[in-house]
Coordinates of C-alpha atoms in Angstrom, one line a residue:
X1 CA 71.7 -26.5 24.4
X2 CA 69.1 -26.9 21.4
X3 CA 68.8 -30.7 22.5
X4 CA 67.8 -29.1 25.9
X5 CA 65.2 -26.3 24.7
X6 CA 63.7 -29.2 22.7
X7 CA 63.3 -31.5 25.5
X8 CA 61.8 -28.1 27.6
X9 CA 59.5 -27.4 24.7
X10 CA 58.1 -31.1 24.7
X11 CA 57.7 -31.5 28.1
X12 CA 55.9 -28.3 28.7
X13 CA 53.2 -28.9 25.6
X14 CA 52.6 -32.5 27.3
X15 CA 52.3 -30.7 30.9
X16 CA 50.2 -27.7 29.7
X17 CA 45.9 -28.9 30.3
X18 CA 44.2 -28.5 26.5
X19 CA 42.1 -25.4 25.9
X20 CA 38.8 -25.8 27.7
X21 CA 35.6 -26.8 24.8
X22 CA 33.3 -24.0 23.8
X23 CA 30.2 -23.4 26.0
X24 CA 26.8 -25.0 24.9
X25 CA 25.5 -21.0 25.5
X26 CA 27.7 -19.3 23.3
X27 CA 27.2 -22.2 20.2
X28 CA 23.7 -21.8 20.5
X29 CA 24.2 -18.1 20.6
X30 CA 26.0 -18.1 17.3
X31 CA 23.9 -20.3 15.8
X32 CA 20.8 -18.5 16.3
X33 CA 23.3 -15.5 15.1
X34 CA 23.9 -17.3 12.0
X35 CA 20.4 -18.0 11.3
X36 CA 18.9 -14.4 11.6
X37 CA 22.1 -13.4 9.4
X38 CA 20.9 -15.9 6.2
X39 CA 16.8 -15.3 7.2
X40 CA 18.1 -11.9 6.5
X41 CA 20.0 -11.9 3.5
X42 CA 17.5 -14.0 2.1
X43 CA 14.4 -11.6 3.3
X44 CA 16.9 -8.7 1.9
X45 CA 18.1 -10.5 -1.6
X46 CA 15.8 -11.5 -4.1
X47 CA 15.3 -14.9 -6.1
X48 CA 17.5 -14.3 -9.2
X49 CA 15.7 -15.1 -12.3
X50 CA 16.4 -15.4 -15.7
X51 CA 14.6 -13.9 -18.8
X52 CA 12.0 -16.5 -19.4
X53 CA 11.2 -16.6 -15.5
X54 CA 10.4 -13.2 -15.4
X55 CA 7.9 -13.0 -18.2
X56 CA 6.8 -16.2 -17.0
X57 CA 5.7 -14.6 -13.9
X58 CA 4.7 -11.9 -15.2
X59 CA 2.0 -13.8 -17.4
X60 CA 1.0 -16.1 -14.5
X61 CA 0.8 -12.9 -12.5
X62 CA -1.9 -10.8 -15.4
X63 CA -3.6 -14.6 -15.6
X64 CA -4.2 -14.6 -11.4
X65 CA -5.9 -11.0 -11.8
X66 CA -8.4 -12.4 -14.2
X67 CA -9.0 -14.9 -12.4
X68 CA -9.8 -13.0 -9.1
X69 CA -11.7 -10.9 -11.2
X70 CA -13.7 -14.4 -13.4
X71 CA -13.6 -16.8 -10.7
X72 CA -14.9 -14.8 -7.8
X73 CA -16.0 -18.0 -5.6
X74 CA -13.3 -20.9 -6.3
X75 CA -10.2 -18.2 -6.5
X76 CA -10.9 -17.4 -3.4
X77 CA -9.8 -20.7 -1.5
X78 CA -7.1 -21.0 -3.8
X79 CA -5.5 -17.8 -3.0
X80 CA -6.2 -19.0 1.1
X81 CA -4.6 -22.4 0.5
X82 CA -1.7 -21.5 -0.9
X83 CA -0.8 -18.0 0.3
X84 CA -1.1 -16.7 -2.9
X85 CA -1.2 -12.9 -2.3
X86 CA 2.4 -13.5 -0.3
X87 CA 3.7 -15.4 -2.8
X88 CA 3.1 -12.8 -5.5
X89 CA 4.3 -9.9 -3.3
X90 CA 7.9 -11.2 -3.2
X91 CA 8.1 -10.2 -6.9
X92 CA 8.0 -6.6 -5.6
X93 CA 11.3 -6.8 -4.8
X94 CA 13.0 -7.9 -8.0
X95 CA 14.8 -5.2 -10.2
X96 CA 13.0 -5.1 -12.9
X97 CA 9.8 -2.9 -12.7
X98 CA 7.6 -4.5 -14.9
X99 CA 7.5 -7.4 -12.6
X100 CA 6.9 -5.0 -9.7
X101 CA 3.8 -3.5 -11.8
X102 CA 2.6 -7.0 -12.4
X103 CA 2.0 -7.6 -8.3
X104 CA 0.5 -4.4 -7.7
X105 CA -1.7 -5.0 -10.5
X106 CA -2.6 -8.5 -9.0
X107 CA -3.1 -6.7 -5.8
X108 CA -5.3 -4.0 -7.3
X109 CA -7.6 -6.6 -8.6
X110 CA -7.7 -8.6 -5.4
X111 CA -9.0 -5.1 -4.0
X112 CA -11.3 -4.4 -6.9
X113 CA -13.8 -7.1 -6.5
X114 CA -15.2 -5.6 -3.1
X115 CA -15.1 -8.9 -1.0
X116 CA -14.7 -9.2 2.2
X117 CA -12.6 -12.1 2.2
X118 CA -9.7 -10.6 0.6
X119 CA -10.0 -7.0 2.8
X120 CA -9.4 -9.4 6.0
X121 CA -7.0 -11.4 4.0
X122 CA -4.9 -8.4 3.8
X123 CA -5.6 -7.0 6.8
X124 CA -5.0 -10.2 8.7
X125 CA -1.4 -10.8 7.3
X126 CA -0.7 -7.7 6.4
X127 CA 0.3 -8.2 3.2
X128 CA 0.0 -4.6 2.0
X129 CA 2.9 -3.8 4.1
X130 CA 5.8 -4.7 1.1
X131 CA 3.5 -1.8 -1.1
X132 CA 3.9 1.0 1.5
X133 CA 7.8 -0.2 2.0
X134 CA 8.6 -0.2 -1.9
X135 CA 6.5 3.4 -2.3
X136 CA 8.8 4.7 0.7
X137 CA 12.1 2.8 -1.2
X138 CA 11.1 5.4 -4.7
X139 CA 11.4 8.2 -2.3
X140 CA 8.5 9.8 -3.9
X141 CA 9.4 9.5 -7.3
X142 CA 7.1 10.4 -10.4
X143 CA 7.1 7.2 -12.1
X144 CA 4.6 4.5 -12.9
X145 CA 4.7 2.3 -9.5
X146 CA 4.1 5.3 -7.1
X147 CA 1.6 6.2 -9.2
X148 CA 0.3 2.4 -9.3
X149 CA 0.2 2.6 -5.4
X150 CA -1.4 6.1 -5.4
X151 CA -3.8 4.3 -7.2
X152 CA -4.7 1.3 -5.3
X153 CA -5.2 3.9 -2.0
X154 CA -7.3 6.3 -4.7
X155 CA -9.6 3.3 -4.7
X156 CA -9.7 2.1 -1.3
X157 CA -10.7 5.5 -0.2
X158 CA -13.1 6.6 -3.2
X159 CA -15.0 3.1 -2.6
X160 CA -14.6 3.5 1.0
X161 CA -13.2 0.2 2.1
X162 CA -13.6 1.1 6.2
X163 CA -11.3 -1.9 7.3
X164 CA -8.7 -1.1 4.7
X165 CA -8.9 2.6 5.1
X166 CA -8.4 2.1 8.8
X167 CA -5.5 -0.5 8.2
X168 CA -3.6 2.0 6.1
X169 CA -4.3 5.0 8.1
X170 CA -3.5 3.6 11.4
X171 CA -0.1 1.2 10.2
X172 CA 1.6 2.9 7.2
X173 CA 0.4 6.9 7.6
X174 CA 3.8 8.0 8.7
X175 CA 4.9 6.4 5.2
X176 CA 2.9 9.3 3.3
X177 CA 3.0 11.9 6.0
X178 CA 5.1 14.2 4.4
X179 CA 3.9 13.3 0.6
X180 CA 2.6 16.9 -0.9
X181 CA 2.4 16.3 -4.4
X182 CA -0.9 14.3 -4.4
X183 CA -4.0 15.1 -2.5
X184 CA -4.8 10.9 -2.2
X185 CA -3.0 10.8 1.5
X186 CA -4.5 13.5 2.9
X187 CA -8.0 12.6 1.8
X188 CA -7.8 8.5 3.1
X189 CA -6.8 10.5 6.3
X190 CA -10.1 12.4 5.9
X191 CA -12.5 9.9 5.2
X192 CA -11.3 7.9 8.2
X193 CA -11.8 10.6 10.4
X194 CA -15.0 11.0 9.0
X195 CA -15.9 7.1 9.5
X196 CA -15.0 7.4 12.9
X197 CA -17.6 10.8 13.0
X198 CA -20.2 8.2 11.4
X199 CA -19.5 5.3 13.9
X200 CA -19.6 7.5 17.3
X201 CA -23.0 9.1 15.4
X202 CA -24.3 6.6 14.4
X203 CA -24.5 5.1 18.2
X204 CA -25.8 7.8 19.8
X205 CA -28.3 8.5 17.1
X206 CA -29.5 4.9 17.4
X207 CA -29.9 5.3 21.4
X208 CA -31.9 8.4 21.2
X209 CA -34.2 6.9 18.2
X210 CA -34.9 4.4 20.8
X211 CA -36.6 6.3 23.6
X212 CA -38.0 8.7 21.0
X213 CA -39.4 7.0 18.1
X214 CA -42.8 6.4 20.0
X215 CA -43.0 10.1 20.9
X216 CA -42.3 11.4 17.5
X217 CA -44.9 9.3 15.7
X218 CA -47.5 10.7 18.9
X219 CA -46.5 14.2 17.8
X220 CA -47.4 13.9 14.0
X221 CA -50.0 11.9 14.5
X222 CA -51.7 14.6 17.0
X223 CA -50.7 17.5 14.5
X224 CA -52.0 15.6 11.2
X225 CA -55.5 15.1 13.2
X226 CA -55.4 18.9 14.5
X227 CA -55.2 20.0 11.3
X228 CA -57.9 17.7 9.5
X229 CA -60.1 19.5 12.1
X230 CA -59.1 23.2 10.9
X231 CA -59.9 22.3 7.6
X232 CA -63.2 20.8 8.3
X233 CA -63.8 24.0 10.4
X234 CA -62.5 26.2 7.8
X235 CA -64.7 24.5 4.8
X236 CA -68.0 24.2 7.0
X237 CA -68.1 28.0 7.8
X238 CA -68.1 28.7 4.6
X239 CA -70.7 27.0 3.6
X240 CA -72.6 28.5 6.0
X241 CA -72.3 32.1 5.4
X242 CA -73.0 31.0 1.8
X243 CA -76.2 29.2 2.5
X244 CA -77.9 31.7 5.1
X245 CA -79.8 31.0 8.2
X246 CA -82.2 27.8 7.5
X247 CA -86.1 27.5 8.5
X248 CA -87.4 25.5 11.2
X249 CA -88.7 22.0 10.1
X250 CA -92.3 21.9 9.5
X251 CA -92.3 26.0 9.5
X252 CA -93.8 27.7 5.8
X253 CA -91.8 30.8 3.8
X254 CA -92.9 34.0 5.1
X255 CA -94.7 35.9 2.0
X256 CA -94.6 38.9 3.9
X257 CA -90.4 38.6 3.5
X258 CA -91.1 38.1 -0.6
X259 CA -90.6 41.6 -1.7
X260 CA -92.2 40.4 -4.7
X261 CA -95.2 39.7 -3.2
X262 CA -97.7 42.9 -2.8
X263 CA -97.1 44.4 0.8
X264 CA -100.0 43.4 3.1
X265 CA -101.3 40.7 1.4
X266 CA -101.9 37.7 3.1
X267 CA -100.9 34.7 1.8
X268 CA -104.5 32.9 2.4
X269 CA -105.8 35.3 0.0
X270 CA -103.2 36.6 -2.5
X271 CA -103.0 32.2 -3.0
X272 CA -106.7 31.6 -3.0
X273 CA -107.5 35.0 -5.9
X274 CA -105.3 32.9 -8.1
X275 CA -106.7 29.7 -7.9
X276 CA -109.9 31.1 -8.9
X277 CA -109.0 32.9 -12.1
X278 CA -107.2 30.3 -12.8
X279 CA -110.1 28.0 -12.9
X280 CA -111.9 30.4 -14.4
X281 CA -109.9 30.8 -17.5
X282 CA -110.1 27.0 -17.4
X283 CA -113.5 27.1 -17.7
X284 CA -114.0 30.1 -20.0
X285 CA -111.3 28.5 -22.9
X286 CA -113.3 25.2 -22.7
X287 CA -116.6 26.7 -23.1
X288 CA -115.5 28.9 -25.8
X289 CA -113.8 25.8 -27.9
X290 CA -117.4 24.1 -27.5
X291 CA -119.3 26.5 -29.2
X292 CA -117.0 26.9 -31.7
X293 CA -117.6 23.6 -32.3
X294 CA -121.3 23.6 -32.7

């Protein structure tokens, strides 16, 4: 009987097909499953570094803020060649904080020089987004990295950085919607209301200066003239009441209007009596000084 059951078992196994291959669709679906698993654990896990790595990058991290800060022109297409800024920002998610400090500090100086290069540079690869996910990882906690991040938003709004103000408003506002403690949040949200206020303005003021610049200049121009002439109006009336009524030309001063002059005497005579006495006392000191003489 078990020489039967054996011969059963073997000829049954040599009957029985194989088991059919796996399909080409589900390997490449657990492939691709593998891969986002270990692109995620290694996006998830930091680089584990020793003692002397860490303060190593720390150093190299204070030495690439100077140098943003000192080498405004040739830093720049360093930090573009070689991704510098993302480089740096993986260090925000070691353990150890003053590493974390280091990046933000990096980051704070990139910010700091006021150059358009690096606000697009952020903007463009949004590499501000690992700062707004480690501020919402400390859960609002009082210690020195939220308050390094409050700080780097402090100065993006208090220099008013419009393409960075409008990046962090519109992408990571839901991050600090609820944060009380400091008003920092609540004013960025403010002053990019207010650029907005500024930009729609600022349009329509520009199209109605357009049509109405001409017209304005008219206006003063008409007013400034009108009012030289009231002056000139004002100044010559007084004049005149101060000066009287003037004689004809060619016309002589009435001596009849003198009241110093006796009343009824004509000015033929009352003129002609005082040219003669006064040539006679001509005459009558001269002959008086010749005799006296003799």
């Amino acid at each position: 009987d078990a020489k039967a059951a054996d011969a059963a078992s073997a000829s049954t196994s040599q009957t029985s097909p194989p088991p059919p291959p796996p399909s080409s669709a589900s390997s490449s679906a657990s492939a691709s499953t593998d891969a986002l698993a270990n692109g995620a654990a290694k996006a998830g896990g930091a680089r584990v570094l020793t003692d002397s790595q860490k303060s190593a990058h720390g150093h190299i991290c204070d030495l690439l803020s100077y140098c943003v800060k000192a080498h405004t022109y040739r830093i720049k297409y360093f930090v573009l060649r070689n991704n510098l800024v993302g480089k740096v920002m993986e260090m925000l998610q070691q353990k150890d904080k003053f590493l974390k400090l280091a990046a933000l500090r990096f980051v704070r100086a990139c910010i700091g020089v006021k150059d358009d290069f690096y606000n697009r540079y952020l903007v463009k690869n949004s590499l501000l987004t690992p700062v707004f996910a480690l501020f919402q990882v400390n859960d609002s906690r009082d210690n020195l990295i939220n308050s390094a991040i409050i700080d780097i938003v402090d100065h993006i709004r208090t220099e008013n950085i419009k393409s960075l103000v409008e990046h962090v408003v519109d992408n990571f506002s839901d991050v600090f919607k609820g944060v009380d403690y400091v008003s920092t949040f609540k004013s960025i949200v403010l002053k990019h209301e207010q650029n907005l206020e500024m930009r729609g303005g600022g349009a329509d003021l520009g199209a109605e200066a357009g049509g109405s610049t001409l017209s304005s200049a008219a206006e003063q121009h008409r007013k400034k003239v009108a009012q030289e002439d009231e002056d000139e109006a004002y100044f010559g009336e007084g004049d005149d009441d101060e000066i009287g009524p003037q004689p004809a030309p060619g016309s002589l001063v009435s001596y009849a209007d003198d009241p110093d002059s006796p009343v009824g005497a004509s000015p033929s005579s009352s003129s002609g009596g005082d040219a003669t006495a006064a040539i006679d006392g001509t005459e009558s000191t001269t002959g008086g000084e010749a005799g006296a003489g003799a």
